[in-house]
Each structure stands twice: as C-alpha cells, then as structure tokens.
Amino acid sequence: MNASQPRWWDQAVIYQVYPRSFQDSDGDGIGDLAGIESRLDHLVWLGVDALWLSPIYPSPLADMGYDVADHCAVAPELGDMDDFDRLVARAHELGLKLLLDFVPSHTSIEHPWFREHPEYYVWADEAPNNWVAAFGGPAWTLDEETGRYYLHSFYPEQPDLDWRVPEVREAMGDVIRFWTARGVDGFRADALQQLMKDPGLRDDPPATTPYPLPLGDDYGRLDHVHSEAGPDIGIALKAMREAAGDAFLVGEVYRPTKDLGPYLEHLDAAFAFELLHSPFDEEHLAEVVAEGQQMGRVAWALSNHDFPRLATRFGEERAARAAEFLLSLPGTVFLYQGDEIGMVDGPGADPPYDRAGRDSCRHPMQWEPEPLGGFTTGEPWLALTDPERRSVAAQRGVDGSSLELYRRLIAARRSDPDE
Ligand code: GLC
C-alpha cells in the first residue's frame, strides 16, 4: 500500500450502527437490516462517509453478537443475505461506504468449528496459568465433553482461536474474502490485542501501576504481558491484510496508544482508546491527541457500544463541546449512533442481556418523539430511554440542537479537511 496516496477514510466520519437498536422494520422489536436501509437517508443528511455495523451474524448472543456462530451468514432476526445485498447496494448508491465488524480472536462455543476443528482453538489438560478473562473469572474453562480446558479471553462462551494455526488464518481469510466479494468496503477488527499470546503460556505478573485504560476488576489485577499482544502479531495481521486487499481495516486494539505501532504496520488505522476514556480536561485531551498524532493513523471515537455514552459521561453541554473537538481532529472519526441527538444511557434490562453491564449504552435509537421512538411498532427488545425528550424528528431543523450541531460540524470538516 502506498502510504502517501489519499484514501477515502483519511478524514472520513464513520457512523457506528448497533443493528439490533437502530430500526426495526418488521415489528418484532429487534432492529434489522431492512430497517437500517430505510434509515440511510438520515446518514446522508447528517453527512457521514460510511457506516460500520456491529456484528450481524448468527449468534447465541452470550456477547450480543460478538460470539459468532457462522461468519458468513446473517442472523435470522436481522434479515437474510438478500437484505444484506440490498443494504450494500443502496448504501453505495447513496455514496456511503459500509464496514462490517470482523471478530477474529474467538468464535461462539456453538460455532461448528469448536467440535469439528478443535485444533483451531487453544487447549490444555489443566489450566496452565493464572490468566483471567476480560469480563472476570479464569480464562480457562473445562470442556465437559473432552475433559480438557480451553482458553477464552472473554466469556466462557467465546473460545479463543489460535492464529498460529495456518488453517485458522486461511479460514478467517476466507471470511474476509466472502464479504469483500459482496461489496463490503472494510472492517472494524475486534479485540486484536487478544489474537496472539505467549506461546509458552507463562503467568501474567501482578499489575504494579494503574493501566491507562479502564479494565474489569479481575482483569486489572494482572499485567497482561503474556496473555495479550504477543510479539508475533504480524503473522495474524498480515494474513488479514492479504485477504482484505485494499479494503479499509481499522483495529480495535484495547491497548495504550503507544503500543499501536506493530498493529499499524498492517492496518490502516487503530482506535486511540485514551481519547474515549479521557476526562473532559483540555490538557489531558491535548496530550492524548498529541500522542495519537505522533503514532499516526489513529482513529478517534468518544463512545461506542461498550462504554457509557458521551452525554452521560460529560453532561449535555460538555458533550456538545466534545463533539466539536472530536470532529475537528485530523484522521478518521467514529460516531456512535444516538450521540448526534445527545442520547444518554438507559436503564438496561432486568435480567440483563449483557452480564458485563453494557445494556445501558445499547438502547434503541430515538427517531420520533413518541413512546416507541419510531424504532418499532412492537415490543422493543430493550426499552426506549427518553424519546419524548430527544429524537431526530424533534431536533431536525432546530437551531441550537445537538443534531444540527453535528451536521454543521461534519459539513465544516468536509469543506476544510485540514482544519
Ligand atoms: C470488543 C467488542 C465488545 C466485545 C469484545 C469481545 O471489545 O467491542 O463488545 O464484548 O470485543 O468480542
């Protein structure tokens, strides 16, 4: 790749769609692909360049779709392959690029590979070390069927793939090729810090200094020098890059910005998570941005489906100031659905869908100032938060609204990309 050649994503604004919560088209209370297609005009009006869809694949939903049971299909509740093809075609007609979420580090435990190709995963006769899972508890779980332990960096329902196995790289490369052949313009690649671990499976030492990014309690007790970010990450990323060709690859590498170098050798961009977690403090923000710029090709975001929403963290007024700041940054910028209308966290669900407590930032999009927010005509899978208080319809054309501010900032960015 010629680094000096301008690419569509260089200064792009990319809008993250959380498919289950964007727009329901069939009244089952779950957002779907046809719903997304019907709302593309919102994205065009807002002025973004692309949309990224959080996982759309069949999944038992232990991790709300990040536990993939079939990488080359559409979850039935979201639609089918025809819906997908129509969505891509329509997005392209409207001048929007489309990114999928690529989840390489693990599969669902219900993925057929887990039984048919156990050699794709990481096994041991006994839990061989002290590694812990990101959401708490040991990273090794006994598989009753084989009497052996398998490694999982996240929930026990998400066994880790072993990217040192050439067949894994080939099979996951096929996944990338499957979707690019259907017209996908790129991928947000999930949890890349977990792809390569210490081949000797050595213990992680205890953490001695606070980590620069928030971690789960259990997870934060260790210094993840062996369970994450193996030095041979290039093997995995090279395979991904080869499969993706010149499609855009942005990595979710949940590590401090200073560690992104080896990832950026193969990816087009990687998120600078210190920005997302920065307090509303000018000095700190400036530092984080300077570090990102020094690293080069970092992608900026102030919220996503994993953390409390921007307006919840900062309050309404500061959230607007933060949006001004975000949209003035050089490089690729990501917006999370709903932030443009200042959506705040909702109450979540009881019992929760997500055991790690992330339901509250995943409530449905609020289109209309009415009880179901124009999101569905049925029973929403997760309640609406406050559609009567804020919605797209109520803010559109209203001077001083959050929505008009976002639109203006995106337009300004487009007219002067260097600003
Ligand atoms: C990423 C996703 C998160 C998911 C995890 C495991 O961090 O953003 O939602 O739980 O990876 O796939």
XYZ file of C-alpha atoms and ligand atoms in Angstrom:
431
model
C 0.000 0.000 0.000
C 1.285 3.435 -0.873
C 1.039 5.389 2.358
C 1.108 8.771 0.656
C -1.839 8.058 -1.604
C -5.040 9.662 -0.234
C -7.694 7.119 0.778
C -11.399 7.583 1.330
C -11.080 7.049 5.077
C -8.261 9.532 5.721
C -10.570 12.257 7.044
C -13.783 10.262 6.999
C -16.578 10.344 9.541
C -17.825 6.808 10.139
C -21.115 6.175 11.894
C -21.430 3.104 14.106
C -24.759 1.337 13.803
C -25.733 -1.097 16.541
C -28.038 -3.185 14.339
C -30.427 -4.514 16.976
C -31.117 -0.989 18.164
C -31.225 1.135 15.024
C -34.519 0.497 13.246
C -36.953 -2.407 13.306
C -38.764 -2.999 10.010
C -40.974 -5.989 10.856
C -42.423 -5.246 14.274
C -40.533 -7.947 16.216
C -38.907 -5.288 18.396
C -35.409 -6.005 17.085
C -33.643 -3.688 14.682
C -32.773 -5.293 11.348
C -31.001 -4.795 8.036
C -34.089 -3.620 6.175
C -34.573 -1.086 8.972
C -31.031 0.182 8.537
C -31.603 0.512 4.802
C -34.736 2.552 5.428
C -32.755 4.986 7.599
C -29.767 5.529 5.341
C -31.217 8.900 4.401
C -30.510 10.047 7.967
C -26.824 9.266 7.482
C -26.731 11.032 4.145
C -28.452 14.080 5.634
C -26.004 14.063 8.544
C -23.155 13.982 6.043
C -21.154 10.956 7.200
C -18.997 8.978 4.768
C -19.580 5.440 5.944
C -21.355 3.199 8.373
C -19.932 0.382 10.482
C -22.322 -2.344 11.543
C -21.647 -4.121 14.829
C -21.921 -7.910 14.237
C -24.827 -9.062 12.083
C -24.028 -12.786 12.159
C -25.927 -15.725 13.664
C -25.072 -15.860 17.344
C -26.390 -17.332 20.596
C -25.895 -13.778 21.959
C -23.790 -14.581 25.008
C -21.890 -11.431 23.981
C -24.650 -9.857 21.883
C -23.264 -10.987 18.542
C -19.546 -10.857 19.366
C -19.911 -14.608 19.833
C -20.193 -15.546 16.165
C -21.674 -18.934 15.273
C -21.410 -18.500 11.490
C -19.223 -15.785 9.997
C -20.721 -15.976 6.523
C -24.431 -15.576 7.209
C -26.897 -13.037 8.573
C -28.626 -13.574 11.940
C -32.221 -14.522 11.049
C -33.692 -11.879 13.342
C -31.753 -9.234 11.380
C -32.757 -10.464 7.921
C -31.084 -12.522 5.232
C -28.397 -12.284 2.601
C -30.762 -10.586 0.139
C -31.418 -7.872 2.711
C -27.699 -7.525 3.143
C -27.039 -7.230 -0.589
C -29.803 -4.638 -0.866
C -28.345 -2.667 2.035
C -24.874 -2.591 0.492
C -26.245 -1.652 -2.926
C -28.386 1.145 -1.514
C -25.565 2.473 0.679
C -23.292 2.614 -2.358
C -25.953 4.303 -4.458
C -26.145 6.970 -1.778
C -22.374 7.361 -1.721
C -21.884 5.660 1.644
C -19.228 3.032 2.346
C -20.093 0.080 4.531
C -17.903 -1.635 7.122
C -18.607 -4.873 8.924
C -17.355 -5.992 12.288
C -14.801 -8.760 11.905
C -14.380 -10.806 15.089
C -11.161 -12.780 14.689
C -9.980 -13.561 18.186
C -12.696 -16.031 19.165
C -15.890 -17.686 17.958
C -19.047 -18.701 19.724
C -18.739 -22.006 21.526
C -21.633 -23.022 19.266
C -19.639 -22.403 16.109
C -19.311 -25.793 14.353
C -15.514 -25.368 14.330
C -15.358 -25.852 18.081
C -16.286 -29.530 17.691
C -15.285 -30.176 14.094
C -11.916 -28.408 14.304
C -10.822 -28.380 17.932
C -7.278 -27.827 16.629
C -8.340 -24.265 15.707
C -8.552 -23.426 19.432
C -6.166 -23.335 22.403
C -6.358 -26.349 24.745
C -4.599 -27.647 27.842
C -5.018 -30.671 30.107
C -5.101 -28.461 33.184
C -5.496 -24.682 33.447
C -1.814 -23.950 32.733
C -1.510 -20.406 34.074
C -3.142 -17.560 36.003
C -4.701 -15.761 33.029
C -8.074 -14.162 33.632
C -10.885 -13.336 31.218
C -11.658 -9.711 30.366
C -15.094 -9.916 31.991
C -13.759 -11.682 35.092
C -13.001 -15.226 36.220
C -10.335 -17.580 34.882
C -9.541 -17.553 31.170
C -9.616 -21.373 31.135
C -12.797 -23.422 31.294
C -13.205 -27.173 31.466
C -14.957 -28.644 28.455
C -17.008 -31.497 29.918
C -17.087 -33.302 26.606
C -13.327 -33.686 26.203
C -12.218 -33.263 29.806
C -9.758 -30.603 28.655
C -9.521 -26.862 29.275
C -9.941 -24.270 26.539
C -8.767 -20.674 26.551
C -11.217 -17.769 26.353
C -10.123 -14.158 26.675
C -13.753 -13.056 27.068
C -16.841 -15.020 28.188
C -16.547 -18.825 28.508
C -18.966 -18.973 25.545
C -16.215 -17.397 23.392
C -13.314 -19.831 22.944
C -10.180 -18.183 21.532
C -8.989 -19.117 18.071
C -5.332 -19.985 17.683
C -3.976 -17.720 14.945
C -0.680 -19.596 14.918
C -2.536 -22.421 13.161
C -2.269 -21.783 9.397
C -5.755 -23.246 8.765
C -7.254 -20.648 11.117
C -5.621 -17.845 9.159
C -6.847 -19.368 5.924
C -10.409 -19.903 7.196
C -10.657 -16.407 8.614
C -9.151 -15.012 5.422
C -11.978 -16.751 3.576
C -14.437 -14.877 5.791
C -12.925 -11.553 4.804
C -12.959 -12.539 1.122
C -16.577 -13.678 1.385
C -17.705 -10.223 2.486
C -15.470 -8.123 0.267
C -16.820 -10.120 -2.688
C -20.278 -8.929 -1.586
C -19.148 -5.335 -1.780
C -18.107 -4.551 1.775
C -15.643 -1.643 1.897
C -13.791 -2.576 5.049
C -13.834 -3.988 8.543
C -13.545 -2.893 12.110
C -11.473 -5.760 13.501
C -12.412 -6.697 17.045
C -10.153 -7.200 20.075
C -6.881 -7.544 18.165
C -4.778 -7.403 21.318
C -6.058 -10.902 22.058
C -5.013 -12.546 18.799
C -1.530 -13.603 19.801
C -0.498 -14.669 23.270
C 2.712 -16.017 24.711
C 3.243 -19.434 23.077
C 4.797 -20.618 26.370
C 1.578 -19.681 28.191
C 3.552 -18.052 31.007
C 1.787 -16.480 34.002
C 0.961 -12.790 33.876
C 2.689 -10.901 36.690
C 0.590 -8.781 39.058
C -0.073 -5.226 37.901
C 2.133 -2.734 39.667
C 0.963 0.504 38.054
C -2.567 1.570 37.093
C -3.371 0.758 33.471
C -4.083 3.832 31.316
C -7.449 2.369 30.193
C -10.297 1.080 32.370
C -10.272 -2.693 32.873
C -12.567 -5.102 34.697
C -11.580 -5.591 38.373
C -10.225 -9.117 37.997
C -8.523 -8.307 34.755
C -6.907 -5.158 36.098
C -5.075 -7.082 38.830
C -2.631 -8.552 36.322
C -0.142 -7.022 33.948
C -1.078 -8.647 30.644
C 2.394 -9.079 29.262
C 1.779 -12.697 28.256
C -1.971 -13.069 27.778
C -2.136 -10.211 25.244
C -0.259 -8.595 22.392
C 2.194 -11.377 21.522
C 5.229 -10.132 19.610
C 4.336 -12.167 16.510
C 1.032 -10.341 15.958
C 2.301 -9.532 12.463
C 1.634 -13.126 11.347
C -2.068 -12.728 12.016
C -2.378 -9.187 10.724
C -0.504 -9.991 7.538
C -2.992 -12.777 6.796
C -5.867 -10.389 7.413
C -4.348 -7.742 5.206
C -3.714 -10.190 2.391
C -7.315 -11.325 2.475
C -8.672 -7.780 2.691
C -6.606 -6.393 -0.189
C -7.118 -2.653 -0.176
C -10.324 -2.705 1.871
C -10.149 -0.466 4.941
C -9.031 -2.204 8.132
C -9.438 -0.376 11.410
C -8.372 -2.226 14.513
C -9.871 -2.299 17.929
C -6.681 -2.754 19.905
C -7.566 -2.138 23.515
C -4.082 -1.031 24.493
C -2.465 2.335 25.163
C -1.792 4.346 22.005
C 1.957 3.913 22.404
C 1.530 0.153 21.783
C -0.211 0.506 18.410
C 2.917 0.540 16.235
C 3.070 -3.182 15.318
C -0.662 -3.152 14.515
C -0.362 -0.147 12.233
C 2.235 -1.956 10.143
C -0.677 -3.892 8.638
C -3.839 -1.975 9.479
C -4.974 1.303 8.000
C -5.928 2.695 11.384
C -6.439 1.725 15.016
C -8.553 3.355 17.702
C -6.800 5.584 20.207
C -8.775 4.485 23.266
C -7.181 7.026 25.569
C -9.318 9.651 23.875
C -12.536 7.755 24.529
C -11.595 7.455 28.189
C -10.185 10.925 28.652
C -11.817 13.170 31.254
C -13.216 16.467 29.986
C -9.979 18.270 30.601
C -8.252 20.335 27.951
C -4.747 19.494 28.974
C -5.389 15.789 29.090
C -7.219 15.821 25.771
C -4.372 17.716 24.131
C -1.865 15.172 25.433
C -3.869 12.244 24.181
C -4.267 13.791 20.748
C -0.582 14.656 20.527
C 0.304 11.070 21.330
C -2.119 9.786 18.716
C -0.750 12.118 16.097
C 2.760 11.020 16.859
C 1.728 7.411 16.332
C -0.115 8.394 13.131
C -3.222 6.847 11.535
C -5.162 6.532 14.764
C -8.949 6.561 14.622
C -10.833 8.732 17.070
C -14.048 7.930 18.912
C -15.698 9.296 22.025
C -18.137 6.471 22.512
C -19.203 3.063 21.307
C -21.371 0.114 22.359
C -19.060 -0.883 25.232
C -18.887 2.182 27.444
C -21.241 4.760 28.990
C -22.472 7.250 26.429
C -20.815 10.578 25.798
C -23.708 12.697 27.132
C -23.908 10.502 30.227
C -20.221 10.864 30.974
C -19.924 14.581 30.257
C -23.425 16.031 30.520
C -25.260 17.680 27.633
C -23.313 20.900 27.327
C -19.875 19.340 27.552
C -20.913 16.548 25.196
C -21.576 19.210 22.559
C -18.154 20.771 23.189
C -16.576 17.317 22.967
C -18.284 16.742 19.609
C -16.786 19.985 18.325
C -13.399 18.809 19.457
C -13.805 15.300 18.016
C -14.974 16.477 14.632
C -12.099 18.923 14.326
C -9.460 16.197 14.696
C -7.444 15.153 11.667
C -7.826 11.466 10.813
C -10.731 9.041 10.809
C -13.504 9.865 13.264
C -16.159 7.437 14.501
C -19.561 8.464 15.874
C -21.818 6.128 17.814
C -25.488 6.076 16.842
C -27.579 8.364 19.005
C -24.725 10.620 20.087
C -25.808 13.069 17.410
C -29.035 13.677 19.324
C -27.314 13.630 22.713
C -28.723 10.278 23.780
C -27.893 9.265 27.331
C -27.600 5.809 28.870
C -30.836 3.988 29.560
C -31.774 1.762 32.476
C -30.684 -1.505 30.810
C -32.731 -4.649 31.309
C -33.551 -6.950 34.182
C -32.277 -9.617 33.880
C -29.511 -8.054 31.812
C -28.709 -9.207 28.306
C -25.058 -8.409 28.863
C -23.528 -9.816 32.033
C -20.793 -7.181 31.863
C -23.339 -4.377 32.300
C -23.278 -2.801 28.837
C -27.010 -2.831 28.037
C -27.417 0.772 29.141
C -25.485 2.213 26.190
C -27.299 -0.022 23.676
C -30.874 1.234 23.944
C -32.790 1.816 20.696
C -32.311 4.860 18.513
C -34.883 7.604 19.051
C -36.316 8.820 15.772
C -39.679 10.284 16.745
C -40.955 11.982 19.918
C -43.327 9.178 20.786
C -43.216 6.280 23.286
C -41.649 3.734 20.906
C -39.452 6.374 19.336
C -40.341 5.331 15.793
C -37.914 2.448 16.385
C -40.504 -0.307 16.306
C -44.226 -0.944 16.255
C -43.773 -3.981 18.504
C -42.274 -4.648 21.901
C -38.702 -3.262 21.805
C -36.070 -5.809 22.853
C -34.619 -3.132 25.122
C -36.849 -0.276 26.276
C -36.608 3.187 24.749
C -34.829 5.650 27.051
C -36.397 9.085 26.584
C -37.725 9.544 23.029
C -40.154 12.240 24.101
C -37.254 14.262 25.423
C -34.888 13.793 22.459
C -35.346 12.437 18.969
C -34.163 13.009 15.445
C -37.516 14.464 14.349
C -37.664 16.940 17.216
C -34.127 18.203 16.593
C -34.039 18.310 12.822
C -34.107 21.885 11.565
C -33.984 23.240 15.114
C -31.251 25.795 15.629
C -29.066 25.002 18.600
C -29.997 21.328 18.678
C -27.351 18.669 19.073
C -28.338 17.142 15.743
C -27.889 20.411 13.831
C -24.567 20.957 15.575
C -23.275 17.554 14.402
C -24.470 18.192 10.883
C -22.799 21.584 10.796
C -19.533 20.209 12.207
C -19.441 17.390 9.668
C -20.114 19.806 6.815
C -17.351 22.137 8.055
C -14.962 19.211 8.268
C -15.727 18.252 4.715
C -15.176 21.720 3.342
C -11.835 22.073 5.110
C -10.381 18.680 5.885
C -7.166 20.178 7.280
C -8.873 22.194 9.934
C -14.803 -5.965 21.692
C -16.249 -5.570 21.480
C -17.045 -5.982 22.674
C -16.911 -7.474 22.849
C -15.459 -7.924 22.898
C -15.333 -9.397 22.682
O -14.213 -5.270 22.721
O -16.337 -4.195 21.223
O -18.395 -5.616 22.577
O -17.554 -7.874 24.028
O -14.695 -7.340 21.874
O -15.655 -9.743 21.370
